[in-house]
Short mmCIF file of C-alpha atoms and ligand atoms in Angstrom, two decimals:
data_model
loop_
_atom_site.label_atom_id
_atom_site.label_comp_id
_atom_site.label_asym_id
_atom_site.label_seq_id
_atom_site.Cartn_x
_atom_site.Cartn_y
_atom_site.Cartn_z
CA MET Y 1243 -23.97 -47.73 -135.26
CA LYS Y 1244 -21.47 -47.16 -132.47
CA GLU Y 1245 -22.11 -50.66 -131.15
CA LYS Y 1246 -21.57 -52.07 -134.61
CA ILE Y 1247 -18.20 -50.32 -134.86
CA GLU Y 1248 -17.15 -51.51 -131.40
CA GLY Y 1249 -18.23 -55.01 -132.38
CA LEU Y 1250 -16.11 -54.99 -135.51
CA LYS Y 1251 -13.16 -53.63 -133.56
CA LYS Y 1252 -13.43 -56.50 -131.13
CA GLN Y 1253 -13.68 -58.97 -134.00
CA LEU Y 1254 -10.47 -57.59 -135.48
CA ASN Y 1255 -8.64 -57.85 -132.17
CA ASP Y 1256 -9.71 -61.44 -131.73
CA LEU Y 1257 -8.68 -62.59 -135.20
CA LYS Y 1258 -5.92 -65.16 -135.60
CA ILE Y 1259 -4.36 -64.99 -139.04
CA GLU Y 1260 -1.45 -67.28 -139.87
CA SER Y 1261 -1.58 -68.08 -143.53
CA GLU Y 1262 -1.92 -66.32 -146.83
CA GLU Y 1263 -5.37 -67.89 -147.36
CA GLN Y 1264 -6.64 -66.59 -144.02
CA LEU Y 1265 -5.25 -63.17 -144.83
CA GLU Y 1266 -7.06 -63.14 -148.15
CA SER Y 1267 -10.41 -64.03 -146.56
CA PHE Y 1268 -9.78 -61.29 -143.99
CA ARG Y 1269 -9.21 -58.81 -146.82
CA LEU Y 1270 -12.39 -59.89 -148.62
CA LYS Y 1271 -14.52 -59.84 -145.49
CA TYR Y 1272 -13.37 -56.49 -144.09
CA LEU Y 1273 -11.46 -54.45 -146.65
CA SER Y 1274 -12.95 -55.13 -150.07
CA LYS Y 1275 -15.49 -52.86 -151.75
CA LYS Y 1276 -18.29 -55.06 -150.51
CA GLY Y 1277 -16.60 -55.65 -147.17
CA LEU Y 1278 -17.81 -54.77 -143.68
CA ILE Y 1279 -15.79 -51.60 -143.30
CA GLN Y 1280 -17.00 -50.20 -146.59
CA SER Y 1281 -20.54 -50.99 -145.50
CA LEU Y 1282 -20.02 -48.74 -142.47
CA PHE Y 1283 -19.51 -45.84 -144.86
CA GLU Y 1284 -22.88 -46.71 -146.46
CA ASP Y 1285 -24.55 -46.77 -143.02
CA PHE Y 1286 -22.88 -43.46 -142.19
CA LYS Y 1287 -25.27 -41.68 -144.54
CA ASN Y 1288 -28.12 -42.49 -142.14
CA VAL Y 1289 -26.37 -41.31 -138.97
CA PRO Y 1290 -28.08 -38.26 -137.43
CA LYS Y 1291 -26.22 -35.07 -138.21
CA GLU Y 1292 -25.19 -34.34 -134.62
CA ASP Y 1293 -23.52 -37.78 -134.25
CA LYS Y 1294 -21.65 -37.57 -137.57
CA PRO Y 1295 -18.36 -36.10 -136.24
CA ASP Y 1296 -17.99 -38.77 -133.52
CA VAL Y 1297 -19.10 -41.70 -135.61
CA GLY Y 1298 -17.07 -40.53 -138.61
CA GLN Y 1299 -13.93 -40.48 -136.49
CA MET Y 1300 -14.63 -43.94 -135.13
CA VAL Y 1301 -15.14 -45.35 -138.62
CA ASN Y 1302 -11.87 -43.82 -139.84
CA VAL Y 1303 -9.92 -45.13 -136.85
CA LEU Y 1304 -11.31 -48.60 -137.44
CA LYS Y 1305 -10.53 -48.47 -141.14
CA ASN Y 1306 -6.90 -47.42 -140.49
CA GLN Y 1307 -6.52 -50.11 -137.87
CA ALA Y 1308 -7.77 -52.74 -140.31
CA TYR Y 1309 -5.37 -51.60 -143.04
CA GLU Y 1310 -2.40 -51.52 -140.67
CA MET Y 1311 -3.26 -55.00 -139.50
CA TYR Y 1312 -3.49 -56.23 -143.04
CA ASN Y 1313 -0.10 -54.76 -144.06
CA SER Y 1314 1.82 -56.01 -141.06
CA LEU Y 1315 0.29 -59.49 -141.28
CA LYS Y 1316 1.14 -59.59 -144.96
CA SER Y 1317 4.86 -58.92 -144.45
CA GLU Y 1318 5.02 -61.23 -141.45
CA ILE Y 1319 3.56 -64.12 -143.45
CA ALA Y 1320 5.86 -63.40 -146.41
CA ARG Y 1321 8.87 -63.45 -144.09
CA LYS Y 1322 7.86 -66.79 -142.60
CA GLU Y 1323 7.42 -68.40 -145.98
CA ASP Y 1324 10.68 -67.03 -147.34
CA LYS Y 1325 13.03 -68.32 -144.66
CA GLY Y 1326 16.21 -68.65 -146.77
CA THR Y 1327 16.60 -64.98 -147.52
CA ASN Y 1328 15.10 -63.17 -144.60
CA ASP Y 1329 15.57 -65.44 -141.68
CA ILE Y 1330 19.15 -64.47 -140.94
CA ASP Y 1331 20.69 -66.21 -137.97
CA LEU Y 1332 23.51 -63.99 -136.80
CA THR Y 1333 24.75 -66.58 -134.32
CA ARG Y 1334 25.52 -69.20 -136.97
CA PRO Y 1335 29.24 -70.04 -137.36
CA VAL Y 1336 30.94 -68.72 -140.49
CA GLU Y 1337 31.08 -71.07 -143.45
CA PHE Y 1338 34.57 -70.97 -144.95
CA SER Y 1339 34.57 -70.43 -148.68
CA HIS Y 1340 37.07 -72.45 -150.65
CA PHE Y 1341 39.66 -70.32 -152.39
CA GLY Y 1342 41.41 -71.62 -155.46
CA ALA Y 1343 44.83 -73.22 -155.16
CA ARG Y 1344 47.88 -72.48 -157.25
CA HIS Y 1345 48.30 -74.78 -160.23
CA PRO Y 1346 51.26 -77.19 -159.82
CA ILE Y 1347 52.84 -75.84 -163.01
CA SER Y 1348 52.71 -72.31 -161.59
CA LEU Y 1349 54.20 -73.57 -158.32
CA VAL Y 1350 57.15 -75.25 -160.03
CA ARG Y 1351 57.65 -72.40 -162.48
CA LYS Y 1352 57.83 -69.98 -159.55
CA GLU Y 1353 60.22 -72.22 -157.67
CA ILE Y 1354 62.58 -72.43 -160.65
CA ILE Y 1355 62.47 -68.65 -161.08
CA ASP Y 1356 63.13 -68.05 -157.36
CA ILE Y 1357 66.14 -70.40 -157.37
CA PHE Y 1358 67.78 -68.59 -160.27
CA ASN Y 1359 66.79 -65.13 -159.00
CA ARG Y 1360 68.81 -65.85 -155.87
CA ILE Y 1361 71.99 -66.12 -157.94
CA GLY Y 1362 71.35 -63.05 -160.04
CA PHE Y 1363 69.39 -64.33 -163.05
CA ILE Y 1364 66.66 -61.92 -164.06
CA ILE Y 1365 63.53 -62.74 -166.07
CA SER Y 1366 63.16 -61.89 -169.74
CA GLU Y 1367 60.23 -62.71 -171.94
CA GLY Y 1368 59.63 -63.02 -175.66
CA PRO Y 1369 56.67 -63.54 -177.95
CA GLU Y 1370 54.89 -66.90 -178.33
CA VAL Y 1371 54.28 -66.19 -182.02
CA GLU Y 1372 57.82 -65.91 -183.37
CA ASP Y 1373 59.64 -65.54 -186.64
CA ASP Y 1374 61.88 -68.22 -188.10
CA PHE Y 1375 65.01 -66.19 -187.36
CA HIS Y 1376 64.60 -66.23 -183.57
CA VAL Y 1377 63.32 -69.81 -183.29
CA PHE Y 1378 65.75 -71.43 -185.73
CA THR Y 1379 68.13 -69.40 -187.89
CA ALA Y 1380 69.79 -67.29 -185.17
CA LEU Y 1381 70.17 -70.46 -183.11
CA ASN Y 1382 72.27 -72.09 -185.79
CA PHE Y 1383 69.64 -74.36 -187.31
CA PRO Y 1384 70.77 -74.21 -190.96
CA GLU Y 1385 68.15 -74.05 -193.74
CA GLU Y 1386 67.03 -77.59 -194.64
CA HIS Y 1387 69.09 -79.00 -191.79
CA PRO Y 1388 67.49 -82.11 -190.28
CA ALA Y 1389 67.75 -80.44 -186.87
CA ARG Y 1390 64.66 -78.41 -187.80
CA ASP Y 1391 62.75 -81.65 -187.85
CA MET Y 1392 63.66 -82.25 -184.24
CA GLN Y 1393 60.67 -80.15 -183.34
CA ASP Y 1394 57.41 -80.33 -185.24
CA THR Y 1395 56.35 -76.78 -185.67
CA PHE Y 1396 52.93 -75.13 -185.88
CA PHE Y 1397 53.33 -72.58 -188.65
CA ILE Y 1398 51.14 -69.48 -188.67
CA GLU Y 1399 52.47 -68.12 -191.97
CA LYS Y 1400 54.90 -69.26 -194.64
CA ASP Y 1401 57.38 -66.94 -196.37
CA PRO Y 1402 58.36 -65.22 -194.24
CA ASP Y 1403 57.96 -68.04 -191.76
CA ILE Y 1404 56.03 -67.17 -188.61
CA ALA Y 1405 55.40 -69.96 -186.13
CA LEU Y 1406 54.40 -70.71 -182.56
CA ARG Y 1407 57.75 -71.00 -180.82
CA THR Y 1408 58.84 -74.59 -180.27
CA HIS Y 1409 61.19 -73.68 -177.45
CA THR Y 1410 62.00 -70.71 -175.22
CA SER Y 1411 65.53 -70.67 -176.68
CA SER Y 1412 64.10 -68.03 -179.04
CA VAL Y 1413 64.19 -65.60 -176.11
CA GLN Y 1414 67.99 -66.12 -175.86
CA ALA Y 1415 68.31 -64.76 -179.37
CA ARG Y 1416 66.12 -61.74 -178.58
CA VAL Y 1417 68.00 -60.93 -175.37
CA MET Y 1418 71.44 -61.18 -176.99
CA GLU Y 1419 70.28 -58.99 -179.87
CA SER Y 1420 69.14 -56.22 -177.57
CA GLN Y 1421 71.56 -56.35 -174.62
CA ASN Y 1422 75.29 -56.24 -174.09
CA PRO Y 1423 77.07 -58.74 -171.83
CA PRO Y 1424 77.18 -59.45 -168.98
CA ILE Y 1425 73.83 -61.17 -169.51
CA ARG Y 1426 72.34 -63.44 -166.87
CA THR Y 1427 68.74 -64.25 -167.56
CA ILE Y 1428 66.01 -66.86 -167.40
CA SER Y 1429 62.99 -66.99 -169.68
CA PRO Y 1430 59.95 -68.91 -168.57
CA GLY Y 1431 57.16 -69.39 -171.09
CA ARG Y 1432 54.78 -71.54 -173.10
CA VAL Y 1433 55.98 -73.52 -176.09
CA PHE Y 1434 54.09 -75.36 -178.81
CA ARG Y 1435 54.81 -78.50 -180.79
CA ASN Y 1436 52.76 -80.43 -183.28
CA GLU Y 1437 52.72 -83.62 -181.25
CA ALA Y 1438 50.11 -86.21 -180.43
CA ILE Y 1439 48.89 -85.82 -176.85
CA SER Y 1440 49.86 -88.70 -174.57
CA ALA Y 1441 50.89 -89.38 -170.98
CA ARG Y 1442 54.38 -88.10 -171.86
CA ALA Y 1443 53.81 -85.45 -174.51
CA HIS Y 1444 51.54 -82.47 -175.12
CA CYS Y 1445 51.26 -79.91 -177.89
CA ILE Y 1446 51.49 -77.04 -175.38
CA PHE Y 1447 53.89 -77.09 -172.47
CA HIS Y 1448 56.16 -74.84 -170.43
CA GLN Y 1449 59.90 -74.34 -170.46
CA VAL Y 1450 62.42 -72.23 -168.61
CA GLU Y 1451 65.44 -71.15 -170.60
CA GLY Y 1452 68.65 -69.93 -168.98
CA LEU Y 1453 71.46 -67.86 -170.47
CA TYR Y 1454 74.72 -66.51 -169.09
CA VAL Y 1455 77.10 -64.56 -171.32
CA ASP Y 1456 80.21 -62.77 -170.07
CA LYS Y 1457 83.98 -62.83 -170.38
CA ASN Y 1458 85.50 -66.19 -169.38
CA VAL Y 1459 82.29 -68.11 -168.80
CA SER Y 1460 83.29 -71.78 -168.79
CA PHE Y 1461 81.70 -75.21 -168.74
CA SER Y 1462 82.55 -75.52 -165.05
CA ASP Y 1463 80.42 -72.40 -164.38
CA LEU Y 1464 77.56 -74.17 -166.14
CA LYS Y 1465 78.05 -77.32 -164.12
CA GLN Y 1466 78.23 -75.47 -160.81
CA THR Y 1467 75.11 -73.42 -161.57
CA LEU Y 1468 73.12 -76.51 -162.49
CA LEU Y 1469 74.33 -78.43 -159.44
CA TYR Y 1470 73.13 -75.57 -157.26
CA PHE Y 1471 69.76 -75.62 -159.06
CA ALA Y 1472 69.37 -79.41 -158.68
CA LYS Y 1473 70.09 -79.30 -154.94
CA GLU Y 1474 67.71 -76.41 -154.35
CA MET Y 1475 64.96 -78.08 -156.39
CA PHE Y 1476 65.26 -81.73 -155.37
CA GLY Y 1477 67.18 -81.62 -152.07
CA GLU Y 1478 70.72 -81.18 -150.75
CA GLU Y 1479 71.72 -84.82 -151.32
CA THR Y 1480 70.93 -84.63 -155.07
CA LYS Y 1481 73.73 -85.49 -157.50
CA ILE Y 1482 73.97 -84.53 -161.17
CA ARG Y 1483 75.61 -86.01 -164.22
CA LEU Y 1484 76.13 -84.47 -167.65
CA ARG Y 1485 75.95 -86.68 -170.73
CA PRO Y 1486 77.25 -85.52 -174.13
CA SER Y 1487 74.41 -84.59 -176.48
CA TYR Y 1488 73.65 -82.45 -179.50
CA PHE Y 1489 71.82 -79.13 -179.93
CA PRO Y 1490 72.51 -76.83 -182.89
CA PHE Y 1491 72.90 -73.79 -180.64
CA THR Y 1492 75.42 -75.15 -178.12
CA GLU Y 1493 78.89 -76.60 -178.50
CA PRO Y 1494 79.65 -78.73 -176.58
CA SER Y 1495 76.11 -79.80 -175.67
CA ALA Y 1496 74.95 -81.98 -172.82
CA GLU Y 1497 71.91 -83.43 -171.17
CA MET Y 1498 71.72 -83.32 -167.42
CA ASP Y 1499 70.39 -86.08 -165.18
CA VAL Y 1500 69.68 -85.79 -161.47
CA SER Y 1501 69.93 -88.70 -159.08
CA CYS Y 1502 66.46 -90.21 -158.67
CA ASN Y 1503 64.75 -88.42 -155.79
CA ILE Y 1504 62.43 -91.36 -155.24
CA CYS Y 1505 64.89 -94.21 -154.68
CA GLY Y 1506 67.90 -92.00 -153.90
CA GLY Y 1507 69.79 -93.51 -156.85
CA LYS Y 1508 69.33 -97.16 -155.91
CA GLY Y 1509 67.01 -97.86 -158.85
CA CYS Y 1510 63.20 -97.94 -159.02
CA ASN Y 1511 60.47 -98.00 -161.65
CA VAL Y 1512 60.40 -94.18 -161.92
CA CYS Y 1513 64.07 -94.01 -162.96
CA LYS Y 1514 63.69 -97.31 -164.83
CA TYR Y 1515 66.27 -98.85 -162.48
CA THR Y 1516 69.03 -96.50 -163.69
CA GLY Y 1517 69.10 -94.29 -160.58
CA TRP Y 1518 69.03 -91.19 -162.83
CA LEU Y 1519 66.35 -88.88 -164.24
CA GLU Y 1520 66.90 -86.65 -167.25
CA ILE Y 1521 65.80 -83.08 -166.59
CA LEU Y 1522 67.36 -80.61 -169.00
CA GLY Y 1523 69.50 -79.80 -172.02
CA CYS Y 1524 72.45 -77.42 -171.84
CA GLY Y 1525 75.78 -76.42 -173.28
CA MET Y 1526 78.17 -73.64 -174.17
CA VAL Y 1527 76.54 -71.12 -176.50
CA ASP Y 1528 77.83 -71.84 -180.01
CA PRO Y 1529 80.03 -68.94 -181.23
CA ASN Y 1530 77.86 -68.80 -184.37
CA VAL Y 1531 74.84 -68.00 -182.19
CA LEU Y 1532 76.72 -65.20 -180.43
CA LYS Y 1533 77.70 -63.79 -183.85
CA ASN Y 1534 74.16 -64.11 -185.27
CA CYS Y 1535 72.92 -62.04 -182.35
CA GLY Y 1536 75.61 -59.37 -182.62
CA ILE Y 1537 77.87 -60.44 -179.75
CA ASP Y 1538 81.66 -60.56 -180.18
CA SER Y 1539 82.44 -64.27 -179.90
CA GLU Y 1540 86.18 -63.57 -179.52
CA LYS Y 1541 85.55 -61.57 -176.39
CA TYR Y 1542 82.63 -63.39 -174.81
CA THR Y 1543 81.54 -66.91 -174.05
CA GLY Y 1544 78.32 -68.16 -172.53
CA PHE Y 1545 76.32 -71.11 -171.37
CA ALA Y 1546 72.66 -71.89 -171.88
CA PHE Y 1547 70.19 -74.45 -170.63
CA GLY Y 1548 66.56 -75.27 -171.13
CA MET Y 1549 64.16 -77.37 -169.06
CA GLY Y 1550 60.55 -78.49 -169.25
CA VAL Y 1551 58.43 -77.32 -166.31
CA GLU Y 1552 55.96 -80.22 -166.64
CA ARG Y 1553 58.82 -82.71 -166.57
CA ILE Y 1554 60.16 -81.25 -163.34
CA ALA Y 1555 56.67 -81.05 -161.82
CA MET Y 1556 56.07 -84.72 -162.71
CA LEU Y 1557 59.27 -85.75 -160.95
CA LYS Y 1558 58.75 -83.50 -157.96
CA TYR Y 1559 55.15 -84.51 -157.33
CA GLN Y 1560 55.37 -88.02 -158.81
CA VAL Y 1561 52.70 -87.38 -161.40
CA LYS Y 1562 52.67 -90.18 -163.97
CA ASP Y 1563 50.48 -88.60 -166.65
CA LEU Y 1564 51.28 -85.20 -168.15
CA ARG Y 1565 47.65 -84.71 -169.24
CA LEU Y 1566 46.60 -84.22 -165.61
CA PHE Y 1567 48.21 -80.78 -165.70
CA PHE Y 1568 45.89 -79.66 -168.48
CA GLU Y 1569 42.57 -81.25 -167.55
CA ASN Y 1570 41.82 -79.10 -164.51
CA ASP Y 1571 40.27 -81.96 -162.58
CA LYS Y 1572 39.50 -80.41 -159.21
CA ARG Y 1573 40.40 -83.63 -157.36
CA PHE Y 1574 43.91 -83.42 -158.82
CA LEU Y 1575 44.37 -79.68 -158.31
CA ASP Y 1576 43.05 -79.76 -154.73
CA GLN Y 1577 46.08 -81.80 -153.72
CA PHE Y 1578 48.28 -78.73 -154.24
CA ARG Y 1579 46.19 -76.57 -151.92
CA GLY Y 1580 48.45 -74.77 -149.52
CA ALA Y 1581 51.66 -75.73 -151.33
CA TYR Y 1582 53.32 -72.37 -151.88
N1 DAH D 1631 65.64 -75.82 -176.58
C1 DAH D 1631 65.88 -77.16 -176.15
C2 DAH D 1631 64.59 -77.96 -176.27
O1 DAH D 1631 63.56 -77.38 -176.42
C3 DAH D 1631 66.36 -77.20 -174.74
C4 DAH D 1631 67.72 -76.63 -174.61
C5 DAH D 1631 68.80 -77.45 -174.77
C6 DAH D 1631 67.91 -75.27 -174.34
C7 DAH D 1631 70.09 -76.95 -174.65
C8 DAH D 1631 69.19 -74.78 -174.21
C9 DAH D 1631 70.26 -75.63 -174.37
O2 DAH D 1631 69.43 -73.49 -173.96
O3 DAH D 1631 71.52 -75.12 -174.23
O4 DAH D 1631 64.62 -79.15 -176.21
#
């Protein structure tokens, strides 16, 4: 019996097990109910009484050794077959993960805000779902006036009219209603118009509205402020020009062009060979608007302006199709990586 045990022990020590199949035949041969180790326990019954303590111990030692072998071989084989998760190579260089980049609209929006912050304009915000009063009536769009057709509106509710705001000028009305002059504020936000989507138009876009109300605010203050903005945004050599225009809420009203930052004013296909690019609408706040919002129009004057963020981003980054800003094509967005 002792020789048999020693023999089995030697067999175990000599075994070479490298695969799951080999391990399974090892288990069947030695550890199963009909296996060799179990058979030792059968033989044990016939061992003379005086040898039982010695032989019993030997059998138990062998059995434990076989089980230990089995368990450690099992985890070793599993580890080998499952390289990806367990085979960690601590010397491998780090793989850099790609962080997201800021969206170009966010970049330009932030740049506009920073420029005006530097000269004392603070941010105010208003709701995207607005009532008729703040979008139109307070801003001097008379009932049934064709000016209301200037912007195709998404209505949420009729009577009383609730709509998605068509411009951030609605925030002007809210600020003037709730604050006393001096007021110097900019209002960035999303606006909505019922327009067909094309390379030049979208039904959702972003604007930044500006408003300055105080005693003795004049058109030259407006011009100087916008010249400062244009130079900060497009470069020191940038020129501006103001063309007469019409908005119900400003009198006089103007549209501002900047000298084309691509050809420097010489004329190219971006500025359609005019040397100028239109970037915003502006004017002196109409006294009716001041009155509608509870501000004494005898005592105070103000200027206002409004610009489209997409328009400025298109000019700044020479993007020819507005839809690119909304499609989230990674190849497009990746180009703004690192531009802060
Ligand atoms: N609200 C105008 C628009 O959406 C832009 C605008 C023009 C805003 C003149 C102004 C302004 O404050 O004075 O087209």
